[in-house]
């Protein structure tokens, strides 16, 4: 048997599907057919990709220019015979590799999570017998039975359905359970609209159905997404890109300067051995040994800070990436919104009400909208909302609904309003419950929203159902578009409550309840106007009606659901998270563009986007096309047009997984640093392709979490704002460290070059250079990683993606401090030898202490790269003070301890020596502060 492309099945009649699959629509497959097909198509599971082995992943951690430089430093140190220092350098390299390996090991589990998502059971019909089998044993042509609570085991072409609704939000982004049927669809129908197909890993929320397996394992839609994840390119972060580029440049510079040093010395008549030592000293001095450790530790500190703010980092460089993010592509359902349907509007007795609260929690008031906005001219003064009272005069429906502030009701909700809510509670097969502080729904999300709205008005489900016990029901069917229930009202009276699509219910109604509770002729035109206006706001509208049941044996038929009395409307939506609205505004202020990408309908997406503040001034505000670009429109765009549309549009609806991936790639093609948030299976490929993927920890699927770089433990979009802030702080601190450490390496290199060019002894030896670099990097430079975030960090635009780590102003400062170190260290070295007549060891000890002392004072300059050190509280980073104290103690030991004299050829100094050394440090502090003042003055004087 040869299977067709999965895109054809939804366009084929059931009979043709049965013939092509060579199966039986009633009895299913025989045992021999199952065995042969299992051999032909393999088990119904996802094939894990052939990834790199553990050893290869570990070795790749050393494939980095900066690591090459460190290894070169270690080899050089070995050649010098300093085995302890070489061990320290190689130890730093090994620790960095181990940290990187552990972090990367977590990133390869996305495909495993996808495989686990399909390990479930299934009920099938084989040879006419119904049996339960492991989902892995499902084969194409199997007849699978579905019921509420089942996870669909494979892609199915549905043959029979009864009120079947399936939650496909994790696959398509559709926030409402999809009503399934067997109707043949057009061949070009999008995945989310193929209602005759049930997809693997989706969840049956209501009803029953049966279908034939058309795809298993890797051939399913979720299998195709698995391949997309595997194919998505792993990108370097902005930080790793810049560090790698910087390291490559540094490697070339070191080699070039070493060669120049060797050649110049030889031309001056020096021996090859001496020049080799000088070249080695230059190379060791120019290598920033502490940089890898500083990067790792600074990022790790950022990880801990983010964890305290409910953001778990899976890859260290992702900390910085958020700080450089220019665009956040956010999934709508469950990320910007609650992923819980919520009734927001009600129309009853000619009045329009706003219902507050979000999600399934029965918390929130009901308010009356003012006149002109769908309200009642007879509205009273503000007061509390209570259930039970009636007696409000009737008025006609208003034709226009606007989102205006609702007024609390005077006294209690009238009987007509309560009757609409009661109808939603009785004509309902779902319930809500609280679990671990969260309100959840058991059953259909739409019906859960109706239960919640009734509870907000004070109705109690148990009491209402006890007063009007159900006798029978007509479940919702796509053919009829409504649900009806029959209830015992006592004394032989029977009531029918019905809910459904507005146009269907209106066709079955002849009267309507006015505000006073009396029945009046149905005003279809005004009701239709209300429905259209609510729908235009992206709300899903349900109509409710009531009627008298016939005497009988307690059964209800479609014939009885006629000539009903229209009660009113309830309109619902998956609402935006309030904290997400604030977070979007904060991102805008920080210069970060937020784009909504969803599989939901365009009107719904546009409505949510307007509430989020994403469509201010966008197309669609003029009443024309909705302010969202749909998947169908995107599919028609050529690559160049697509890249432009991705940049210019902020809301994308009915988007397929491939299009999400393509959107991220298009934005990256424009030079953006893209963060992608999401929680569903359909988000995983784009999460992996993005510069940083952000998954939801509570409501997110394992697939999304494992494909992401960061997981939010509270599913709160607002946590992303905190993460962006922390990311910017991390990059700031890394920049501070680099700005602090490079002048030392530059100064050491310049001192060696000056000695070679002038033909003097080396002011500092390679072993002394290693002492300076390793001790100060750990005890001084790393203290900058604990520097608190500077004021206004979220009020500046994001860094340009192509901008270098160091700005021109910082490079000038590095050159300035490097020159100061050259002048102070080389000058005092020459002064001590030529003027003071000290020994070479004393002169070199002076030079070493000059470097360390200048680094100490310059460290305070670098606590802020723009603000004066005198405007920073000295105790705001106690780690700096502790590091300085330990460094001073070590330098005293270096200078006066006899064993240090042997190891590093140091010697004791006099107070006169120390006074000049301190003078060099203080002078550097004030010179750099003056340079800051000049730069800030020049920046303030520029015209933007």
mmCIF file of N, CA and C in Angstrom, residues 2-86:
data_model
loop_
_atom_site.group_PDB
_atom_site.id
_atom_site.type_symbol
_atom_site.label_atom_id
_atom_site.label_comp_id
_atom_site.label_asym_id
_atom_site.label_seq_id
_atom_site.Cartn_x
_atom_site.Cartn_y
_atom_site.Cartn_z
ATOM 1 N N UNK A 2 0.591 2.201 -0.873
ATOM 2 C CA UNK A 2 1.343 3.456 -0.958
ATOM 3 C C UNK A 2 0.464 4.597 -0.465
ATOM 4 N N UNK A 3 0.974 5.374 0.507
ATOM 5 C CA UNK A 3 0.206 6.491 1.047
ATOM 6 C C UNK A 3 0.374 7.738 0.189
ATOM 7 N N UNK A 4 -0.726 8.518 0.117
ATOM 8 C CA UNK A 4 -0.648 9.805 -0.562
ATOM 9 C C UNK A 4 -0.016 10.830 0.357
ATOM 10 N N UNK A 5 0.286 11.978 -0.206
ATOM 11 C CA UNK A 5 0.750 13.096 0.617
ATOM 12 C C UNK A 5 -0.328 13.437 1.626
ATOM 13 N N UNK A 6 0.096 13.821 2.833
ATOM 14 C CA UNK A 6 -0.889 14.111 3.879
ATOM 15 C C UNK A 6 -1.756 15.309 3.530
ATOM 16 N N UNK A 7 -1.363 16.126 2.583
ATOM 17 C CA UNK A 7 -2.156 17.294 2.218
ATOM 18 C C UNK A 7 -3.373 16.922 1.371
ATOM 19 N N UNK A 8 -3.493 15.663 0.949
ATOM 20 C CA UNK A 8 -4.609 15.270 0.100
ATOM 21 C C UNK A 8 -5.781 14.693 0.885
ATOM 22 N N UNK A 9 -5.527 14.122 2.037
ATOM 23 C CA UNK A 9 -6.546 13.334 2.716
ATOM 24 C C UNK A 9 -7.795 14.140 3.052
ATOM 25 N N UNK A 10 -7.625 15.384 3.450
ATOM 26 C CA UNK A 10 -8.792 16.183 3.836
ATOM 27 C C UNK A 10 -9.678 16.521 2.644
ATOM 28 N N UNK A 11 -9.166 16.347 1.421
ATOM 29 C CA UNK A 11 -9.914 16.693 0.209
ATOM 30 C C UNK A 11 -10.540 15.470 -0.452
ATOM 31 N N UNK A 12 -10.466 14.295 0.217
ATOM 32 C CA UNK A 12 -10.998 13.061 -0.362
ATOM 33 C C UNK A 12 -12.246 12.611 0.378
ATOM 34 N N UNK A 13 -13.245 12.092 -0.339
ATOM 35 C CA UNK A 13 -14.435 11.539 0.321
ATOM 36 C C UNK A 13 -14.058 10.317 1.154
ATOM 37 N N UNK A 14 -14.879 10.022 2.160
ATOM 38 C CA UNK A 14 -14.584 8.914 3.059
ATOM 39 C C UNK A 14 -14.440 7.595 2.308
ATOM 40 N N UNK A 15 -15.333 7.373 1.327
ATOM 41 C CA UNK A 15 -15.291 6.102 0.600
ATOM 42 C C UNK A 15 -13.949 5.932 -0.121
ATOM 43 N N UNK A 16 -13.455 7.016 -0.719
ATOM 44 C CA UNK A 16 -12.183 6.938 -1.435
ATOM 45 C C UNK A 16 -11.025 6.726 -0.472
ATOM 46 N N UNK A 17 -11.121 7.335 0.714
ATOM 47 C CA UNK A 17 -10.089 7.140 1.722
ATOM 48 C C UNK A 17 -10.013 5.669 2.130
ATOM 49 N N UNK A 18 -11.187 5.063 2.337
ATOM 50 C CA UNK A 18 -11.234 3.644 2.709
ATOM 51 C C UNK A 18 -10.597 2.781 1.630
ATOM 52 N N UNK A 19 -10.908 3.065 0.370
ATOM 53 C CA UNK A 19 -10.357 2.276 -0.728
ATOM 54 C C UNK A 19 -8.841 2.436 -0.825
ATOM 55 N N UNK A 20 -8.356 3.678 -0.717
ATOM 56 C CA UNK A 20 -6.922 3.923 -0.842
ATOM 57 C C UNK A 20 -6.135 3.255 0.288
ATOM 58 N N UNK A 21 -6.732 3.215 1.480
ATOM 59 C CA UNK A 21 -6.050 2.614 2.620
ATOM 60 C C UNK A 21 -6.243 1.099 2.687
ATOM 61 N N UNK A 22 -7.088 0.592 1.779
ATOM 62 C CA UNK A 22 -7.335 -0.854 1.714
ATOM 63 C C UNK A 22 -7.735 -1.396 3.083
ATOM 64 N N UNK A 23 -8.762 -0.791 3.633
ATOM 65 C CA UNK A 23 -9.233 -1.165 4.958
ATOM 66 C C UNK A 23 -10.749 -1.250 4.950
ATOM 67 N N UNK A 24 -11.348 -1.407 6.114
ATOM 68 C CA UNK A 24 -12.800 -1.512 6.247
ATOM 69 C C UNK A 24 -13.281 -0.453 7.218
ATOM 70 N N UNK A 25 -14.276 0.341 6.796
ATOM 71 C CA UNK A 25 -14.753 1.447 7.618
ATOM 72 C C UNK A 25 -15.494 0.979 8.864
ATOM 73 N N UNK A 26 -15.880 -0.290 8.918
ATOM 74 C CA UNK A 26 -16.622 -0.810 10.059
ATOM 75 C C UNK A 26 -15.781 -1.765 10.904
ATOM 76 N N UNK A 27 -15.079 -2.696 10.239
ATOM 77 C CA UNK A 27 -14.349 -3.732 10.970
ATOM 78 C C UNK A 27 -12.865 -3.463 11.105
ATOM 79 N N UNK A 28 -12.327 -2.458 10.403
ATOM 80 C CA UNK A 28 -10.915 -2.152 10.517
ATOM 81 C C UNK A 28 -10.040 -3.147 9.792
ATOM 82 N N UNK A 29 -8.771 -3.216 10.206
ATOM 83 C CA UNK A 29 -7.803 -4.087 9.556
ATOM 84 C C UNK A 29 -7.788 -5.480 10.192
ATOM 85 N N UNK A 30 -7.262 -6.441 9.429
ATOM 86 C CA UNK A 30 -7.019 -7.776 9.965
ATOM 87 C C UNK A 30 -5.639 -7.860 10.565
ATOM 88 N N UNK A 31 -5.377 -8.904 11.345
ATOM 89 C CA UNK A 31 -4.111 -9.009 12.062
ATOM 90 C C UNK A 31 -2.913 -9.144 11.114
ATOM 91 N N UNK A 32 -3.102 -9.821 9.968
ATOM 92 C CA UNK A 32 -2.004 -9.970 9.030
ATOM 93 C C UNK A 32 -1.666 -8.623 8.374
ATOM 94 N N UNK A 33 -2.710 -7.864 8.035
ATOM 95 C CA UNK A 33 -2.481 -6.538 7.448
ATOM 96 C C UNK A 33 -1.746 -5.627 8.426
ATOM 97 N N UNK A 34 -2.125 -5.722 9.697
ATOM 98 C CA UNK A 34 -1.451 -4.910 10.716
ATOM 99 C C UNK A 34 0.023 -5.272 10.792
ATOM 100 N N UNK A 35 0.319 -6.568 10.782
ATOM 101 C CA UNK A 35 1.701 -7.013 10.886
ATOM 102 C C UNK A 35 2.527 -6.533 9.691
ATOM 103 N N UNK A 36 1.975 -6.678 8.485
ATOM 104 C CA UNK A 36 2.704 -6.272 7.287
ATOM 105 C C UNK A 36 2.932 -4.758 7.257
ATOM 106 N N UNK A 37 1.925 -4.009 7.658
ATOM 107 C CA UNK A 37 2.063 -2.543 7.616
ATOM 108 C C UNK A 37 3.021 -2.048 8.698
ATOM 109 N N UNK A 38 3.065 -2.735 9.828
ATOM 110 C CA UNK A 38 4.019 -2.351 10.853
ATOM 111 C C UNK A 38 5.445 -2.556 10.346
ATOM 112 N N UNK A 39 5.641 -3.611 9.573
ATOM 113 C CA UNK A 39 6.954 -3.851 8.972
ATOM 114 C C UNK A 39 7.252 -2.818 7.891
ATOM 115 N N UNK A 40 6.214 -2.420 7.140
ATOM 116 C CA UNK A 40 6.412 -1.492 6.029
ATOM 117 C C UNK A 40 6.638 -0.064 6.508
ATOM 118 N N UNK A 41 5.817 0.395 7.447
ATOM 119 C CA UNK A 41 5.856 1.813 7.855
ATOM 120 C C UNK A 41 6.583 2.037 9.181
ATOM 121 N N UNK A 42 6.850 0.973 9.928
ATOM 122 C CA UNK A 42 7.557 1.127 11.188
ATOM 123 C C UNK A 42 6.635 1.522 12.319
ATOM 124 N N UNK A 43 7.160 1.584 13.541
ATOM 125 C CA UNK A 43 6.333 1.932 14.703
ATOM 126 C C UNK A 43 5.870 3.388 14.645
ATOM 127 N N UNK A 44 4.784 3.640 15.340
ATOM 128 C CA UNK A 44 4.207 4.989 15.393
ATOM 129 C C UNK A 44 4.945 5.813 16.445
ATOM 130 N N UNK A 45 6.188 6.139 16.163
ATOM 131 C CA UNK A 45 7.003 6.940 17.069
ATOM 132 C C UNK A 45 7.950 7.787 16.232
ATOM 133 N N UNK A 46 8.467 8.822 16.853
ATOM 134 C CA UNK A 46 9.353 9.741 16.149
ATOM 135 C C UNK A 46 10.792 9.237 16.188
ATOM 136 N N UNK A 47 11.449 9.304 15.069
ATOM 137 C CA UNK A 47 12.835 8.855 14.972
ATOM 138 C C UNK A 47 13.757 9.939 15.511
ATOM 139 N N UNK A 48 14.518 9.616 16.563
ATOM 140 C CA UNK A 48 15.445 10.638 17.080
ATOM 141 C C UNK A 48 16.544 10.905 16.069
ATOM 142 N N UNK A 49 16.965 12.157 15.922
ATOM 143 C CA UNK A 49 18.019 12.478 14.952
ATOM 144 C C UNK A 49 19.377 11.954 15.417
ATOM 145 N N UNK A 50 20.257 11.744 14.466
ATOM 146 C CA UNK A 50 21.610 11.316 14.795
ATOM 147 C C UNK A 50 22.407 12.541 15.232
ATOM 148 N N UNK A 51 22.521 12.710 16.525
ATOM 149 C CA UNK A 51 23.229 13.872 17.038
ATOM 150 C C UNK A 51 24.697 13.570 17.297
ATOM 151 N N UNK A 52 25.412 14.578 17.723
ATOM 152 C CA UNK A 52 26.829 14.410 18.047
ATOM 153 C C UNK A 52 26.941 13.625 19.356
ATOM 154 N N UNK A 53 27.937 12.774 19.429
ATOM 155 C CA UNK A 53 28.178 12.020 20.644
ATOM 156 C C UNK A 53 28.681 12.910 21.758
ATOM 157 N N UNK A 54 28.674 12.355 22.985
ATOM 158 C CA UNK A 54 29.073 13.133 24.154
ATOM 159 C C UNK A 54 30.522 13.601 24.031
ATOM 160 N N UNK A 55 31.402 12.727 23.548
ATOM 161 C CA UNK A 55 32.809 13.096 23.428
ATOM 162 C C UNK A 55 32.995 14.217 22.411
ATOM 163 N N UNK A 56 32.291 14.120 21.286
ATOM 164 C CA UNK A 56 32.417 15.151 20.253
ATOM 165 C C UNK A 56 31.915 16.491 20.782
ATOM 166 N N UNK A 57 30.773 16.453 21.499
ATOM 167 C CA UNK A 57 30.234 17.708 22.051
ATOM 168 C C UNK A 57 31.209 18.324 23.046
ATOM 169 N N UNK A 58 31.882 17.465 23.829
ATOM 170 C CA UNK A 58 32.852 17.987 24.795
ATOM 171 C C UNK A 58 34.057 18.599 24.085
ATOM 172 N N UNK A 59 34.567 17.909 23.067
ATOM 173 C CA UNK A 59 35.745 18.414 22.349
ATOM 174 C C UNK A 59 35.436 19.712 21.616
ATOM 175 N N UNK A 60 34.194 19.852 21.150
ATOM 176 C CA UNK A 60 33.823 21.078 20.434
ATOM 177 C C UNK A 60 33.858 22.305 21.337
ATOM 178 N N UNK A 61 33.823 22.089 22.663
ATOM 179 C CA UNK A 61 33.903 23.223 23.579
ATOM 180 C C UNK A 61 35.264 23.922 23.472
ATOM 181 N N UNK A 62 36.267 23.204 22.960
ATOM 182 C CA UNK A 62 37.606 23.783 22.818
ATOM 183 C C UNK A 62 37.781 24.470 21.466
ATOM 184 N N UNK A 63 36.757 24.353 20.599
ATOM 185 C CA UNK A 63 36.852 24.926 19.252
ATOM 186 C C UNK A 63 36.400 26.386 19.304
ATOM 187 N N UNK A 64 37.285 27.218 19.816
ATOM 188 C CA UNK A 64 36.965 28.626 20.023
ATOM 189 C C UNK A 64 38.266 29.416 20.001
ATOM 190 N N UNK A 65 38.326 30.523 19.250
ATOM 191 C CA UNK A 65 39.580 31.286 19.166
ATOM 192 C C UNK A 65 40.128 31.715 20.515
ATOM 193 N N UNK A 66 39.225 32.078 21.441
ATOM 194 C CA UNK A 66 39.685 32.508 22.753
ATOM 195 C C UNK A 66 40.334 31.351 23.510
ATOM 196 N N UNK A 67 39.772 30.147 23.337
ATOM 197 C CA UNK A 67 40.366 28.967 23.962
ATOM 198 C C UNK A 67 41.718 28.660 23.327
ATOM 199 N N UNK A 68 41.826 28.886 21.999
ATOM 200 C CA UNK A 68 43.123 28.698 21.349
ATOM 201 C C UNK A 68 44.174 29.597 22.011
ATOM 202 N N UNK A 69 43.791 30.835 22.265
ATOM 203 C CA UNK A 69 44.740 31.776 22.878
ATOM 204 C C UNK A 69 45.135 31.292 24.271
ATOM 205 N N UNK A 70 44.154 30.818 25.049
ATOM 206 C CA UNK A 70 44.455 30.332 26.386
ATOM 207 C C UNK A 70 45.370 29.108 26.334
ATOM 208 N N UNK A 71 45.059 28.202 25.409
ATOM 209 C CA UNK A 71 45.917 27.023 25.273
ATOM 210 C C UNK A 71 47.345 27.428 24.884
ATOM 211 N N UNK A 72 47.440 28.443 24.005
ATOM 212 C CA UNK A 72 48.767 28.940 23.630
ATOM 213 C C UNK A 72 49.486 29.486 24.858
ATOM 214 N N UNK A 73 48.742 30.193 25.708
ATOM 215 C CA UNK A 73 49.352 30.716 26.937
ATOM 216 C C UNK A 73 49.837 29.575 27.829
ATOM 217 N N UNK A 74 49.017 28.499 27.894
ATOM 218 C CA UNK A 74 49.424 27.354 28.697
ATOM 219 C C UNK A 74 50.667 26.684 28.156
ATOM 220 N N UNK A 75 50.723 26.526 26.834
ATOM 221 C CA UNK A 75 51.907 25.911 26.222
ATOM 222 C C UNK A 75 53.139 26.771 26.461
ATOM 223 N N UNK A 76 52.980 28.083 26.277
ATOM 224 C CA UNK A 76 54.104 29.002 26.502
ATOM 225 C C UNK A 76 54.592 28.896 27.933
ATOM 226 N N UNK A 77 53.650 28.832 28.867
ATOM 227 C CA UNK A 77 54.015 28.741 30.276
ATOM 228 C C UNK A 77 54.749 27.434 30.562
ATOM 229 N N UNK A 78 54.305 26.352 29.922
ATOM 230 C CA UNK A 78 55.011 25.080 30.063
ATOM 231 C C UNK A 78 56.435 25.191 29.546
ATOM 232 N N UNK A 79 56.601 25.851 28.387
ATOM 233 C CA UNK A 79 57.935 26.014 27.824
ATOM 234 C C UNK A 79 58.831 26.822 28.742
ATOM 235 N N UNK A 80 58.222 27.717 29.525
ATOM 236 C CA UNK A 80 59.000 28.508 30.474
ATOM 237 C C UNK A 80 59.306 27.729 31.746
ATOM 238 N N UNK A 81 58.700 26.538 31.868
ATOM 239 C CA UNK A 81 58.958 25.698 33.039
ATOM 240 C C UNK A 81 58.084 26.011 34.227
ATOM 241 N N UNK A 82 57.089 26.880 34.088
ATOM 242 C CA UNK A 82 56.198 27.226 35.194
ATOM 243 C C UNK A 82 54.972 26.319 35.143
ATOM 244 N N UNK A 83 55.127 25.128 35.746
ATOM 245 C CA UNK A 83 54.085 24.122 35.620
ATOM 246 C C UNK A 83 52.824 24.478 36.422
ATOM 247 N N UNK A 84 52.999 25.155 37.545
ATOM 248 C CA UNK A 84 51.823 25.529 38.357
ATOM 249 C C UNK A 84 50.948 26.514 37.596
ATOM 250 N N UNK A 85 51.589 27.552 37.018
ATOM 251 C CA UNK A 85 50.813 28.543 36.266
ATOM 252 C C UNK A 85 50.168 27.917 35.038
ATOM 253 N N UNK A 86 50.895 27.000 34.390
ATOM 254 C CA UNK A 86 50.312 26.315 33.239
ATOM 255 C C UNK A 86 49.102 25.491 33.658
#
